Amino acid sequence: MNVKNVMKRGVTAALSMTLFFTAAQGAGAASFQVGPGVSYNSDSSAGASVLTVDLTDEHSKLDIGVPDPLNQLQTTSQQARNASTEGNRVVGAINASFFDMGAGSSQLPFSIITKDNEIISFGQISDGRQHYRSEPIVFGERSNGKVSIGEYDARVLAEVNGKSVSVNNINNTRRENEAVLFTPSYINNRTGTNAYGIEIVVENASGSPGNFSFGDEISGTVSEVRDYSENGNTRIPSDGFVLSANGGKYDQLKDVKAGDSITVGASINDRWKDASFILGSGPQLVRNGEVDITMDPNSWRYTSKTARTAVGVDASGDKAYMVTLDRADIGELANYMKSLGADRALNFDGGGSTTLVARNHGDEFASVMNNLSAGSERSVSSTLQAVSTAPTSDLSRLILSRESGTLLVGHEIDMYYSYGMDKYYNPVDVNESEISWDVSNNTGSMSGTTFTAEEAGEGRIQANFNGSQVGSTSVKVTDTFESWNLSHSQVNIGTGETVSLSASPELSNGEKLLFDSSRIEWEVSGDIGTINSNGRFTASSEKGSGTITAKLAGNEKEIPVQVTAPAMFSDVSHDYWAASEIEYLAEREIVSGYEDGTYRPGMKLKRSQAASMLSRSFDFDRNDRPDPGFTDVDQDFHAYSVIATVADEDLMRGDGDSFRPNGDLTRAQMAVILARAFDLKSEPANTFNDVDSDYWAYEEIEALAAHDIGRGSDGSFRPGEAVTRAQFATFMKRALEDL
């Protein structure tokens, strides 16, 4: 039975972890080891993600990834996942060569790609240094096991009738004045060409036409020649090949006829002969440790600020740097590669293709680490992959997690693990029966995966596998605390009412104290009521005073209690922040509640309600008041008389012909009303940061502040905010007491 992995990466919880290696891990971490000889680094200051691959490690190697078929593009992470198997895990990768991605395009790579001499893409060099690939430059791993960046010279020649004809490309779109070799590995079973050329068909060819490689020859007898006006688009034989030509190349092959012998051979310069793989791209960025860019610096492709991908090698050829930059031009990319220590560096496809993936600790597969300029991964034609050949072995690192904080003696916490890894950073399953636990410095004991704090001090909880420690986390235990942090510093409660009390003891150093709230003992002194073990206090039926005492870990805290008459309103308890103000006005019959016994203190105050409160506050005579003439207040409106009264007293004037009786009263309107009602004056002092001197109610708001009636908060008055029934009661009480 496996231990339940209940603490996953990304869960919002306080974790305490100790890892047995230096680097941090996880998505967004600055740096960590992703596999043997392979490390990841996030250089946030440069917007860079970097994989460094040390090929001297016996379990580290580089490889390439390409989809099959070649034009069925896949994302970098998909290619990495597809290539990962036991003993060959892709722990990191970047997108590689440029590819044809225009509307209706072939989606084939533009540059040369080979693996173990097999020609996956022959590619071509661009015309002019305004393009990226204007020089024949590749990155690859040579036959001596060293990685390198340098020029290549690849040639394909067709020998027929004593002639030697150079072939421009393999398995790609035929362009003007070109000869193209089509083999059974092409993405289609036909050449896709037009009628303006010649196509020479060879069947039953010797050699291996389906995986044509450097150093190979494929030959045979011509079975068919399709000349001009025969529609092109010839079927490619499964056991042979088609040589297709037009323009000047047509002139060299136009005399070939059925029955002729033809041989096609491919060669590459000695530097890249028998290379494990090569990837063509451009421009070159660094050469001999210095910036050396094979591209016109005035080209828009050079100067554009976009996402970039690059690869570099050190002078020994034992180390490779796989890099993405969030935003850079070619010159900035070159300088960054130089700063990493690259002796040579090469630009790869950038923009929306730019992707770097790395395997996070605990994960089976690599995931995206850089910022994707397009917001999501683009499917690409090739990738450069960092591979770990290390087999999965026994558990070596168990990443532990627990609730963070200092434990009070007697408290229990459960131990979890986030994931387990072997010594090669491969994820491994963890069997509960194979894990044993130790606790240092007598701070506590373990029962299964549960730790019980027993003695004050600092120690470590250690997980062991096969007699060796594989994970640990620190633990602090205390037998006391400094602050109670009570929910109530005092209790004012009506007879027969209830209130729930709680405590959150704190340490002076700011660390969270972990304790069991059920261990708090609650006691009542005085004949004022009862309290249960959960801190719920019920007041007695008689008025009185006394104390409630909370006890925990030898500490005690008393809470004064005053039992008074029941609250006037069911939703305004004695400890409500505006309770005294509401009761003050209610006792004077200035405010009243609702039929259900509530006051609804948080409800926004209507202008008609404010008129009623004002009328009651001054005990105005509401008889024989002149009709204020408000179009929205008929004489049968329930608050007509009070609205007529406050209008006649010039306290609330309305807005032109309307009064808006059901409209919310704003704080600015309230200030004007109270200033008029109580004849409040003051010298303006620019008290509030949200009330300018030219604001329509500026003087009245300043008057409220000067008389300590309207105080605002955080330097703001919030004049446009609606007033609640509780707030108006508070303002009104202050104003009445100021008379």
XYZ file of C-alpha atoms in Angstrom:
739
model
C 0.000 0.000 0.000
C 1.426 3.386 -0.961
C 1.514 6.309 1.436
C -1.249 8.692 0.470
C 0.300 11.688 -1.233
C -2.012 14.310 0.216
C 0.218 17.363 -0.156
C 0.543 18.228 -3.833
C 2.628 21.000 -5.400
C 0.529 24.155 -5.637
C -1.831 23.403 -2.726
C -2.281 26.485 -0.545
C -0.767 25.276 2.702
C 2.187 26.049 4.896
C 4.976 23.611 4.131
C 8.190 22.822 5.895
C 10.636 20.975 3.648
C 14.254 19.890 3.664
C 15.899 18.658 0.469
C 19.162 16.778 0.327
C 20.693 18.902 -2.359
C 21.561 22.546 -2.645
C 19.323 23.839 -5.409
C 15.685 24.706 -4.930
C 13.138 22.984 -7.119
C 9.780 23.464 -8.758
C 8.151 25.624 -11.371
C 9.478 29.142 -10.988
C 12.443 28.126 -8.832
C 15.710 29.934 -9.516
C 17.723 26.770 -10.156
C 17.606 23.047 -9.620
C 19.043 19.793 -10.919
C 16.767 18.096 -13.428
C 18.862 14.992 -13.996
C 22.416 13.669 -13.863
C 24.658 16.371 -15.325
C 21.682 18.551 -16.296
C 20.723 21.701 -14.361
C 18.083 24.365 -14.877
C 18.490 28.041 -14.048
C 15.948 30.855 -14.236
C 17.733 34.152 -14.794
C 14.824 36.501 -14.096
C 16.941 39.642 -14.467
C 17.593 38.761 -18.116
C 14.284 37.007 -18.764
C 16.280 33.852 -19.505
C 15.777 30.147 -18.930
C 18.926 28.017 -19.191
C 19.601 24.290 -19.282
C 23.254 23.382 -18.781
C 24.200 19.869 -19.890
C 27.464 18.268 -18.730
C 28.145 15.438 -21.154
C 30.962 14.022 -19.017
C 28.307 12.586 -16.703
C 27.850 8.923 -17.611
C 24.071 9.247 -17.553
C 23.768 12.463 -19.529
C 23.425 12.831 -23.289
C 21.885 15.021 -25.981
C 19.483 13.914 -28.664
C 17.104 15.383 -31.198
C 13.385 15.018 -31.510
C 11.359 15.151 -34.722
C 7.718 14.202 -35.293
C 6.805 11.219 -37.445
C 5.814 12.016 -40.138
C 8.031 15.068 -40.268
C 5.293 17.548 -41.152
C 2.971 16.499 -38.292
C 4.298 19.142 -35.916
C 4.305 18.627 -32.158
C 5.039 20.921 -29.244
C 8.389 20.794 -27.502
C 6.841 19.208 -24.408
C 5.003 16.617 -26.536
C 8.193 15.636 -28.323
C 9.977 15.344 -24.978
C 7.211 13.194 -23.557
C 7.045 10.946 -26.605
C 10.781 10.291 -26.497
C 10.850 9.475 -22.751
C 11.164 5.840 -21.789
C 12.756 3.976 -18.910
C 16.500 4.536 -19.217
C 15.997 7.346 -21.741
C 14.137 10.148 -19.980
C 14.012 13.548 -21.651
C 14.607 15.857 -18.685
C 14.870 19.072 -20.709
C 14.441 20.357 -24.249
C 14.249 23.444 -26.457
C 12.719 24.028 -29.861
C 15.335 23.826 -32.619
C 15.399 24.487 -36.373
C 13.286 26.927 -38.377
C 10.477 25.365 -40.404
C 8.009 26.265 -43.130
C 4.894 27.505 -41.343
C 3.152 29.810 -43.810
C -0.442 29.305 -44.909
C -0.712 26.054 -46.876
C 2.983 25.359 -46.252
C 4.709 22.003 -46.107
C 5.659 22.549 -42.412
C 8.992 20.899 -43.178
C 12.302 22.066 -41.649
C 14.315 24.629 -43.585
C 17.708 23.324 -42.453
C 19.697 20.131 -42.347
C 18.811 17.582 -39.657
C 20.498 14.197 -39.322
C 20.618 11.403 -36.785
C 23.304 8.721 -36.946
C 24.074 9.881 -40.519
C 20.457 9.420 -41.648
C 19.286 12.498 -43.548
C 16.023 13.561 -41.919
C 16.083 16.960 -43.613
C 18.658 18.085 -46.146
C 17.616 21.721 -46.079
C 19.059 24.720 -47.859
C 20.940 27.913 -47.138
C 19.135 31.247 -47.513
C 20.226 33.846 -50.031
C 21.632 36.980 -48.420
C 22.786 37.880 -44.925
C 19.509 39.583 -44.152
C 18.224 36.056 -43.440
C 18.995 33.912 -40.398
C 20.448 30.911 -42.305
C 22.807 32.598 -44.732
C 25.780 30.379 -43.789
C 26.006 26.550 -43.641
C 26.317 26.236 -39.848
C 25.115 23.432 -37.591
C 25.120 22.339 -33.990
C 25.750 18.673 -33.392
C 27.453 15.888 -31.519
C 30.430 14.597 -33.447
C 31.653 11.014 -33.665
C 34.114 11.682 -30.796
C 31.226 12.456 -28.445
C 31.970 16.188 -28.323
C 29.324 18.804 -29.065
C 30.317 21.417 -31.568
C 29.090 24.321 -33.693
C 30.624 24.940 -37.085
C 30.296 24.925 -40.844
C 29.303 21.867 -42.800
C 29.592 20.799 -46.445
C 26.947 18.276 -47.471
C 26.645 17.030 -51.023
C 24.311 14.722 -52.895
C 25.364 13.638 -56.417
C 23.469 11.677 -59.037
C 25.666 9.668 -61.461
C 23.998 8.821 -64.760
C 25.345 8.226 -68.260
C 28.770 9.421 -67.229
C 27.404 12.683 -65.827
C 27.570 13.883 -62.252
C 24.580 16.059 -61.349
C 24.375 17.783 -57.971
C 21.102 17.357 -56.092
C 19.860 20.501 -54.369
C 17.508 19.012 -51.814
C 15.953 15.833 -50.490
C 12.281 15.258 -49.782
C 11.258 18.880 -50.017
C 9.429 21.224 -52.355
C 11.118 21.532 -55.752
C 12.005 25.112 -56.598
C 13.319 26.793 -59.747
C 16.503 25.321 -61.279
C 16.612 22.507 -58.734
C 17.055 18.771 -58.655
C 15.307 17.132 -55.695
C 15.584 13.533 -54.532
C 12.322 11.996 -53.295
C 12.606 8.791 -51.251
C 10.014 6.594 -49.489
C 10.563 8.626 -46.281
C 8.920 11.712 -47.868
C 5.791 12.975 -46.111
C 3.643 11.974 -49.129
C 3.714 9.068 -51.522
C 3.873 11.503 -54.454
C 6.316 14.265 -55.269
C 3.730 17.040 -55.368
C 5.523 18.722 -58.302
C 4.038 20.470 -61.325
C 4.432 19.460 -64.981
C 7.313 21.855 -65.711
C 10.186 19.472 -65.249
C 11.424 15.921 -65.516
C 10.937 13.087 -63.038
C 13.136 10.013 -63.201
C 11.719 6.943 -61.439
C 13.959 4.164 -60.119
C 12.449 1.001 -58.656
C 14.048 -2.023 -56.976
C 16.947 0.200 -55.921
C 19.925 -1.171 -54.059
C 20.891 0.291 -50.696
C 18.330 1.780 -48.313
C 16.213 4.423 -50.078
C 13.864 4.667 -47.078
C 16.580 5.881 -44.711
C 19.074 7.523 -47.008
C 22.198 8.474 -45.045
C 25.529 10.207 -45.530
C 27.995 7.667 -46.890
C 25.212 5.706 -48.601
C 24.643 5.018 -52.270
C 21.312 4.024 -53.744
C 21.236 2.851 -57.315
C 19.198 1.047 -59.883
C 17.807 1.078 -63.381
C 15.460 3.822 -64.491
C 11.970 2.342 -64.864
C 10.166 5.454 -66.109
C 10.892 9.016 -67.199
C 8.081 11.548 -66.928
C 8.968 14.575 -69.010
C 7.304 17.959 -69.511
C 3.513 17.940 -69.997
C 3.131 14.675 -68.082
C 1.695 16.453 -65.039
C 4.491 15.819 -62.540
C 3.403 14.652 -59.088
C 4.925 11.251 -59.650
C 4.263 8.336 -57.289
C 7.361 7.465 -55.226
C 8.112 3.732 -55.333
C 8.376 2.085 -51.921
C 11.592 0.320 -52.995
C 13.192 3.105 -54.964
C 13.290 6.851 -55.493
C 12.396 9.699 -57.839
C 14.828 12.315 -59.103
C 12.876 15.454 -60.039
C 14.445 18.415 -61.874
C 13.591 21.618 -63.704
C 15.337 24.624 -65.229
C 19.089 24.184 -65.561
C 18.959 20.836 -63.779
C 16.434 19.626 -66.328
C 18.930 20.389 -69.047
C 21.459 18.121 -67.327
C 19.019 15.209 -67.033
C 16.754 15.561 -70.078
C 18.551 12.776 -71.991
C 18.004 10.130 -69.307
C 15.708 7.341 -70.479
C 14.213 4.166 -69.160
C 16.829 1.416 -68.809
C 19.665 3.779 -67.856
C 21.590 3.121 -64.651
C 21.567 5.822 -61.983
C 23.340 6.075 -58.642
C 22.747 8.699 -55.955
C 25.276 9.170 -53.150
C 25.459 11.544 -50.176
C 28.572 12.821 -48.411
C 29.444 15.319 -45.711
C 32.743 16.826 -44.637
C 34.904 14.863 -42.192
C 34.053 17.117 -39.210
C 30.473 15.868 -39.263
C 30.953 12.371 -40.666
C 29.332 9.765 -38.389
C 27.933 12.483 -36.105
C 25.338 11.333 -33.591
C 23.140 14.165 -34.850
C 23.318 17.601 -36.410
C 20.842 20.487 -36.420
C 21.194 23.316 -38.908
C 20.149 26.877 -38.129
C 21.538 30.399 -37.956
C 22.938 32.869 -37.553
C 26.073 31.936 -35.662
C 26.217 34.093 -32.525
C 29.547 33.399 -30.849
C 32.838 32.054 -32.196
C 36.012 31.431 -30.161
C 34.394 32.999 -27.115
C 33.595 36.302 -28.827
C 30.450 37.694 -30.403
C 30.645 36.845 -34.108
C 27.279 37.060 -35.866
C 26.843 35.774 -39.418
C 24.013 38.145 -40.261
C 23.441 41.699 -41.439
C 22.963 43.801 -38.245
C 20.622 46.114 -40.160
C 18.178 43.351 -41.006
C 14.782 43.640 -39.318
C 15.130 40.021 -38.342
C 18.280 40.940 -36.433
C 16.933 44.070 -34.716
C 13.439 42.895 -33.789
C 12.848 42.394 -30.070
C 11.210 39.023 -29.685
C 11.513 35.723 -27.867
C 14.721 33.886 -28.800
C 16.130 30.368 -28.576
C 19.819 29.451 -28.818
C 22.329 26.707 -28.143
C 25.956 27.097 -27.095
C 28.963 24.896 -26.380
C 32.043 25.421 -24.233
C 35.586 25.214 -25.572
C 36.010 21.592 -24.422
C 32.909 20.354 -26.239
C 31.756 18.659 -23.049
C 29.132 21.182 -22.064
C 26.080 22.564 -23.859
C 23.884 25.540 -23.006
C 20.235 25.420 -24.074
C 18.755 28.903 -23.714
C 15.580 30.926 -24.182
C 15.239 34.697 -23.744
C 11.842 36.324 -23.307
C 12.710 39.407 -25.375
C 15.938 40.230 -27.190
C 17.451 41.091 -30.543
C 20.138 38.935 -32.104
C 22.969 41.037 -30.702
C 21.598 40.803 -27.164
C 21.160 37.066 -27.552
C 24.779 36.708 -28.690
C 26.071 38.714 -25.735
C 24.034 36.628 -23.317
C 25.428 33.394 -24.756
C 28.934 34.805 -24.379
C 28.206 35.722 -20.748
C 27.291 32.087 -20.032
C 30.757 30.995 -21.146
C 29.834 29.706 -24.580
C 32.819 29.301 -26.885
C 30.419 29.005 -29.829
C 26.699 29.639 -30.059
C 23.970 29.300 -32.662
C 20.536 30.900 -32.956
C 17.520 28.581 -33.217
C 13.936 29.361 -34.247
C 12.416 32.094 -32.044
C 9.234 34.097 -31.582
C 6.184 31.988 -30.840
C 8.239 28.807 -31.230
C 10.554 29.684 -28.327
C 10.071 27.032 -25.647
C 12.201 25.483 -22.917
C 10.946 22.543 -20.890
C 12.525 20.942 -17.836
C 11.501 18.105 -15.533
C 10.410 19.409 -12.145
C 11.294 17.294 -9.154
C 8.669 14.661 -8.570
C 7.369 14.836 -12.138
C 7.568 12.106 -14.728
C 7.832 14.454 -17.711
C 9.303 17.861 -18.498
C 7.067 20.927 -18.499
C 7.348 24.475 -19.848
C 9.616 26.781 -17.820
C 9.937 29.953 -19.929
C 7.357 32.632 -20.616
C 5.576 31.696 -23.832
C 5.285 34.786 -26.035
C 2.149 33.437 -27.727
C 0.553 32.415 -24.440
C 0.640 28.729 -25.318
C 3.041 26.236 -26.879
C 3.496 26.242 -30.630
C 3.960 22.947 -32.426
C 7.430 22.750 -33.984
C 9.349 20.548 -36.386
C 12.374 19.657 -34.247
C 13.747 19.833 -30.730
C 17.083 19.501 -28.979
C 16.704 17.231 -25.970
C 18.696 16.695 -22.779
C 18.388 13.024 -21.860
C 19.057 11.054 -18.689
C 19.921 7.421 -19.319
C 19.928 6.617 -15.603
C 17.617 3.742 -14.649
C 15.035 4.198 -11.910
C 16.605 3.079 -8.633
C 15.708 2.963 -4.943
C 14.279 5.868 -3.002
C 16.990 8.385 -2.150
C 15.124 11.612 -1.368
C 11.727 11.953 0.288
C 10.450 15.502 0.248
C 8.511 15.928 3.484
C 5.788 18.414 4.242
C 3.838 19.395 7.321
C 1.861 22.315 8.672
C 4.360 25.044 9.496
C 4.674 26.610 12.931
C 5.857 25.946 16.477
C 4.004 23.176 18.288
C 2.643 23.523 21.795
C 3.507 20.531 23.981
C 0.852 17.867 23.542
C -0.133 18.919 20.016
C -0.118 16.411 17.156
C 0.592 16.946 13.466
C 0.591 14.572 10.510
C 3.620 14.152 8.284
C 3.174 13.924 4.539
C 5.462 13.719 1.567
C 5.244 15.742 -1.615
C 7.140 13.196 -3.696
C 10.040 10.767 -3.650
C 13.064 10.604 -5.965
C 15.979 8.289 -6.552
C 19.580 9.482 -6.674
C 19.144 10.334 -10.360
C 16.136 12.624 -9.717
C 13.704 10.093 -11.168
C 10.309 9.988 -9.405
C 9.713 6.820 -7.398
C 6.736 5.390 -5.533
C 6.937 5.296 -1.751
C 5.750 2.271 0.227
C 4.496 3.120 3.724
C 5.781 -0.085 5.258
C 9.337 0.678 4.135
C 9.566 4.113 5.838
C 10.683 4.410 9.481
C 10.792 7.601 11.540
C 13.153 9.154 14.085
C 12.864 12.324 16.167
C 15.947 14.095 17.522
C 16.481 15.925 20.865
C 13.526 14.258 22.590
C 11.150 16.882 21.204
C 8.473 14.289 20.550
C 7.596 10.886 19.191
C 6.122 9.360 16.069
C 3.181 6.988 15.838
C 2.884 5.966 12.219
C 3.059 9.277 10.363
C 1.784 11.354 13.320
C 4.169 13.429 15.435
C 3.293 14.301 19.045
C 5.130 17.226 20.671
C 6.441 16.242 24.093
C 9.294 18.496 25.266
C 10.172 22.118 24.524
C 13.137 22.465 22.181
C 14.241 22.159 18.582
C 14.762 18.910 16.697
C 14.231 17.138 13.423
C 11.732 14.599 12.208
C 13.625 12.148 10.000
C 12.336 9.633 7.457
C 14.475 6.539 6.808
C 14.493 3.977 4.022
C 16.578 0.794 4.194
C 18.414 2.206 7.201
C 19.383 5.470 5.492
C 17.910 8.904 6.044
C 16.004 10.040 2.943
C 14.165 13.096 4.230
C 13.827 15.374 7.229
C 12.129 18.497 8.451
C 12.851 20.718 11.421
C 10.431 20.969 14.329
C 10.090 23.438 17.215
C 8.192 22.675 20.403
C 7.248 25.130 23.162
C 5.496 24.746 26.496
C 4.303 28.352 26.714
C 3.237 31.388 24.704
C 3.218 35.156 25.124
C -0.104 36.484 23.778
C -3.674 35.157 23.966
C -5.172 37.070 21.006
C -8.739 36.685 22.254
C -11.835 37.188 20.125
C -13.276 39.399 22.910
C -11.370 41.637 25.302
C -14.646 42.135 27.193
C -18.192 40.882 26.856
C -21.314 43.040 27.019
C -24.310 40.784 26.653
C -28.012 40.799 27.303
C -29.701 38.407 29.704
C -30.259 34.992 28.158
C -28.131 35.804 25.119
C -25.188 33.718 23.883
C -21.791 34.534 22.460
C -18.921 32.349 21.210
C -15.443 33.100 22.513
C -12.194 31.936 20.965
C -8.461 32.353 21.478
C -5.524 32.210 19.079
C -2.424 32.186 21.274
C 0.625 33.728 19.626
C 4.388 33.672 20.048
C 6.387 36.858 20.384
C 8.632 35.941 17.436
C 5.692 35.976 15.039
C 5.761 32.247 14.316
C 2.437 30.472 14.129
C 1.621 28.482 17.267
C 0.138 25.068 16.534
C -2.196 23.905 19.276
C -5.497 22.118 19.789
C -8.219 24.642 20.653
C -10.133 21.913 22.506
C -7.395 22.013 25.157
C -8.396 25.548 26.193
C -10.277 25.435 29.503
C -13.047 27.994 29.996
C -14.354 28.985 33.444
C -16.973 31.481 34.663
C -16.797 33.389 37.959
C -19.827 35.166 39.340
C -23.465 34.246 38.848
C -23.514 35.519 35.282
C -24.037 32.392 33.183
C -22.412 29.221 31.881
C -19.798 28.352 29.259
C -19.165 25.073 27.464
C -15.865 23.459 26.430
C -16.004 25.142 23.020
C -16.150 28.657 24.523
C -19.855 29.285 23.966
C -21.137 31.484 26.817
C -24.809 31.763 27.755
C -25.724 34.685 29.979
C -27.980 34.186 32.978
C -31.493 35.610 33.234
C -30.359 38.219 35.750
C -28.191 41.269 35.260
C -24.732 41.142 36.749
C -20.984 41.253 36.230
C -18.169 38.731 36.465
C -15.342 37.192 34.468
C -14.629 34.397 32.026
C -11.191 32.811 32.374
C -9.332 31.010 29.576
C -6.598 28.538 30.610
C -3.970 26.844 28.413
C -0.464 25.507 29.087
C -0.295 27.130 32.525
C -1.388 30.538 31.159
C -4.591 32.270 32.212
C -6.505 35.246 30.834
C -9.577 36.917 32.334
C -12.306 38.527 30.246
C -14.609 41.014 32.023
C -18.312 40.271 31.490
C -21.287 42.590 31.917
C -24.753 41.075 31.674
C -27.352 43.747 30.960
C -30.848 43.981 29.633
C -31.420 42.174 26.329
C -30.403 43.962 23.172
C -33.100 46.213 21.750
C -32.751 44.670 18.282
C -32.079 41.032 17.412
C -29.396 41.925 14.878
C -27.581 44.512 17.042
C -25.812 42.698 19.858
C -24.343 44.582 22.783
C -20.858 44.201 21.325
C -21.818 45.495 17.867
C -19.619 48.486 17.000
C -22.544 50.937 16.800
C -24.767 49.305 19.434
C -24.625 52.176 21.940
C -25.377 54.796 19.280
C -28.320 52.842 17.873
C -29.753 52.221 21.342
C -29.204 55.891 22.277
C -31.383 57.014 19.372
C -33.877 54.197 19.837
C -34.387 55.103 23.504
C -35.237 58.654 22.360
C -37.558 57.284 19.672
C -35.469 58.927 16.957
C -34.934 55.544 15.213
C -37.014 52.424 15.234
C -36.631 48.900 14.044
C -38.687 46.637 11.832
C -41.635 44.430 12.693
C -39.407 41.355 12.869
C -37.388 42.912 15.708
C -34.362 43.828 13.571
C -32.714 47.191 13.024
C -30.767 46.170 9.887
C -27.730 48.323 10.662
C -25.897 47.575 7.419
C -28.777 48.594 5.190
C -28.273 51.755 3.166
C -30.255 54.698 4.561
C -32.994 56.092 2.316
C -33.476 59.837 2.085
C -37.020 59.524 3.448
C -35.652 57.626 6.500
C -33.093 60.373 7.096
C -35.913 62.934 6.969
C -37.837 60.967 9.613
C -34.798 60.771 11.918
C -34.173 64.498 11.615
C -37.808 65.337 12.298
C -37.826 63.154 15.419
C -34.447 64.452 16.625
C -35.762 68.006 16.811
C -39.317 67.016 17.675
C -40.598 69.176 14.858
C -44.294 69.855 14.594
C -45.312 68.236 11.319
C -48.735 69.832 11.090
C -49.666 72.514 8.591
C -46.381 72.404 6.747
C -46.557 73.835 3.199
C -46.467 71.408 0.298
C -42.796 71.267 -0.795
C -43.914 70.656 -4.385
C -41.742 67.618 -5.048
C -43.019 65.779 -8.097
C -42.011 62.398 -6.656
C -43.632 62.861 -3.193
C -47.440 62.734 -3.265
C -49.444 63.794 -0.219
C -50.422 60.159 0.367
C -46.755 59.054 0.461
C -46.031 57.474 3.859
C -43.264 59.982 4.694
C -44.909 63.031 3.145
C -45.280 64.975 6.417
C -41.650 64.529 7.546
C -40.326 65.382 4.075
C -42.497 68.511 4.038
C -41.216 69.363 7.522
C -37.465 69.043 6.788
C -37.943 70.889 3.505
C -39.779 73.691 5.299
C -36.996 73.805 7.921
C -34.515 74.090 5.023
C -32.624 70.954 6.143
C -33.217 68.779 3.064
C -33.915 70.642 -0.153
C -34.105 67.882 -2.711
C -32.858 68.146 -6.246
C -34.854 70.738 -8.147
C -38.431 69.473 -8.409
C -37.683 66.020 -6.985
C -36.777 64.714 -3.547
C -35.845 61.115 -4.448
C -37.309 59.680 -1.193
C -36.159 56.124 -1.956
C -32.708 57.186 -3.076
C -29.656 56.328 -0.954
C -28.308 59.142 1.196
C -24.611 59.753 0.492
C -22.042 60.729 3.077
C -21.636 64.153 1.440
C -25.402 64.762 1.565
C -25.438 63.682 5.205
C -22.667 66.198 5.996
C -24.669 69.026 4.421
C -27.847 68.040 6.286
C -26.124 67.785 9.683
C -24.203 71.037 9.160
C -27.487 72.829 8.443
C -29.396 71.131 11.242
C -26.830 71.818 13.934
C -25.424 75.050 12.491
C -21.892 73.612 12.321
C -19.101 75.941 11.234
C -15.299 75.627 11.021
C -12.199 76.849 9.305
C -11.391 74.620 6.282
C -8.338 72.454 6.956
C -8.137 70.126 3.930
C -8.726 67.208 6.248
C -9.485 64.504 3.690
C -7.458 63.439 0.662
C -10.592 62.683 -1.393
C -12.419 66.002 -0.808
C -10.935 68.912 -2.745
C -11.569 72.488 -1.739
C -13.819 73.041 -4.764
C -16.017 70.037 -3.930
C -19.665 71.096 -3.550
C -19.917 69.866 0.086
C -16.348 70.708 1.110
C -17.211 73.229 3.881
C -19.875 71.013 5.464
C -17.586 67.953 5.452
C -14.822 70.016 7.057
C -17.330 71.210 9.677
C -18.211 67.618 10.614
C -14.528 66.798 10.958
C -13.835 69.864 13.108
C -16.624 68.887 15.519
C -15.428 65.245 15.593
C -18.682 64.058 14.071
C -17.485 62.805 10.666
C -14.023 61.305 11.080
C -13.501 59.321 7.924
C -10.834 56.611 7.765
C -7.305 56.357 6.369
C -7.415 60.056 5.483
C -10.514 59.589 3.280
C -14.129 60.687 3.749
C -15.614 58.775 0.779
C -18.232 61.462 0.049
C -20.056 59.563 -2.679
C -20.503 56.410 -0.629
C -23.995 55.599 0.676
C -24.593 55.933 4.436
C -25.798 52.883 6.365
C -28.383 53.009 9.125
C -25.660 52.263 11.692
C -23.387 55.009 10.373
C -26.147 57.636 10.400
C -27.048 56.700 13.959
C -23.413 57.210 14.949
C -23.171 60.603 13.225
C -26.498 61.724 14.658
C -25.586 60.773 18.244
C -22.272 62.642 17.993
C -24.057 65.706 16.630
C -26.705 65.632 19.353
C -24.065 65.322 22.055
C -22.194 68.241 20.489
C -25.170 70.588 20.944
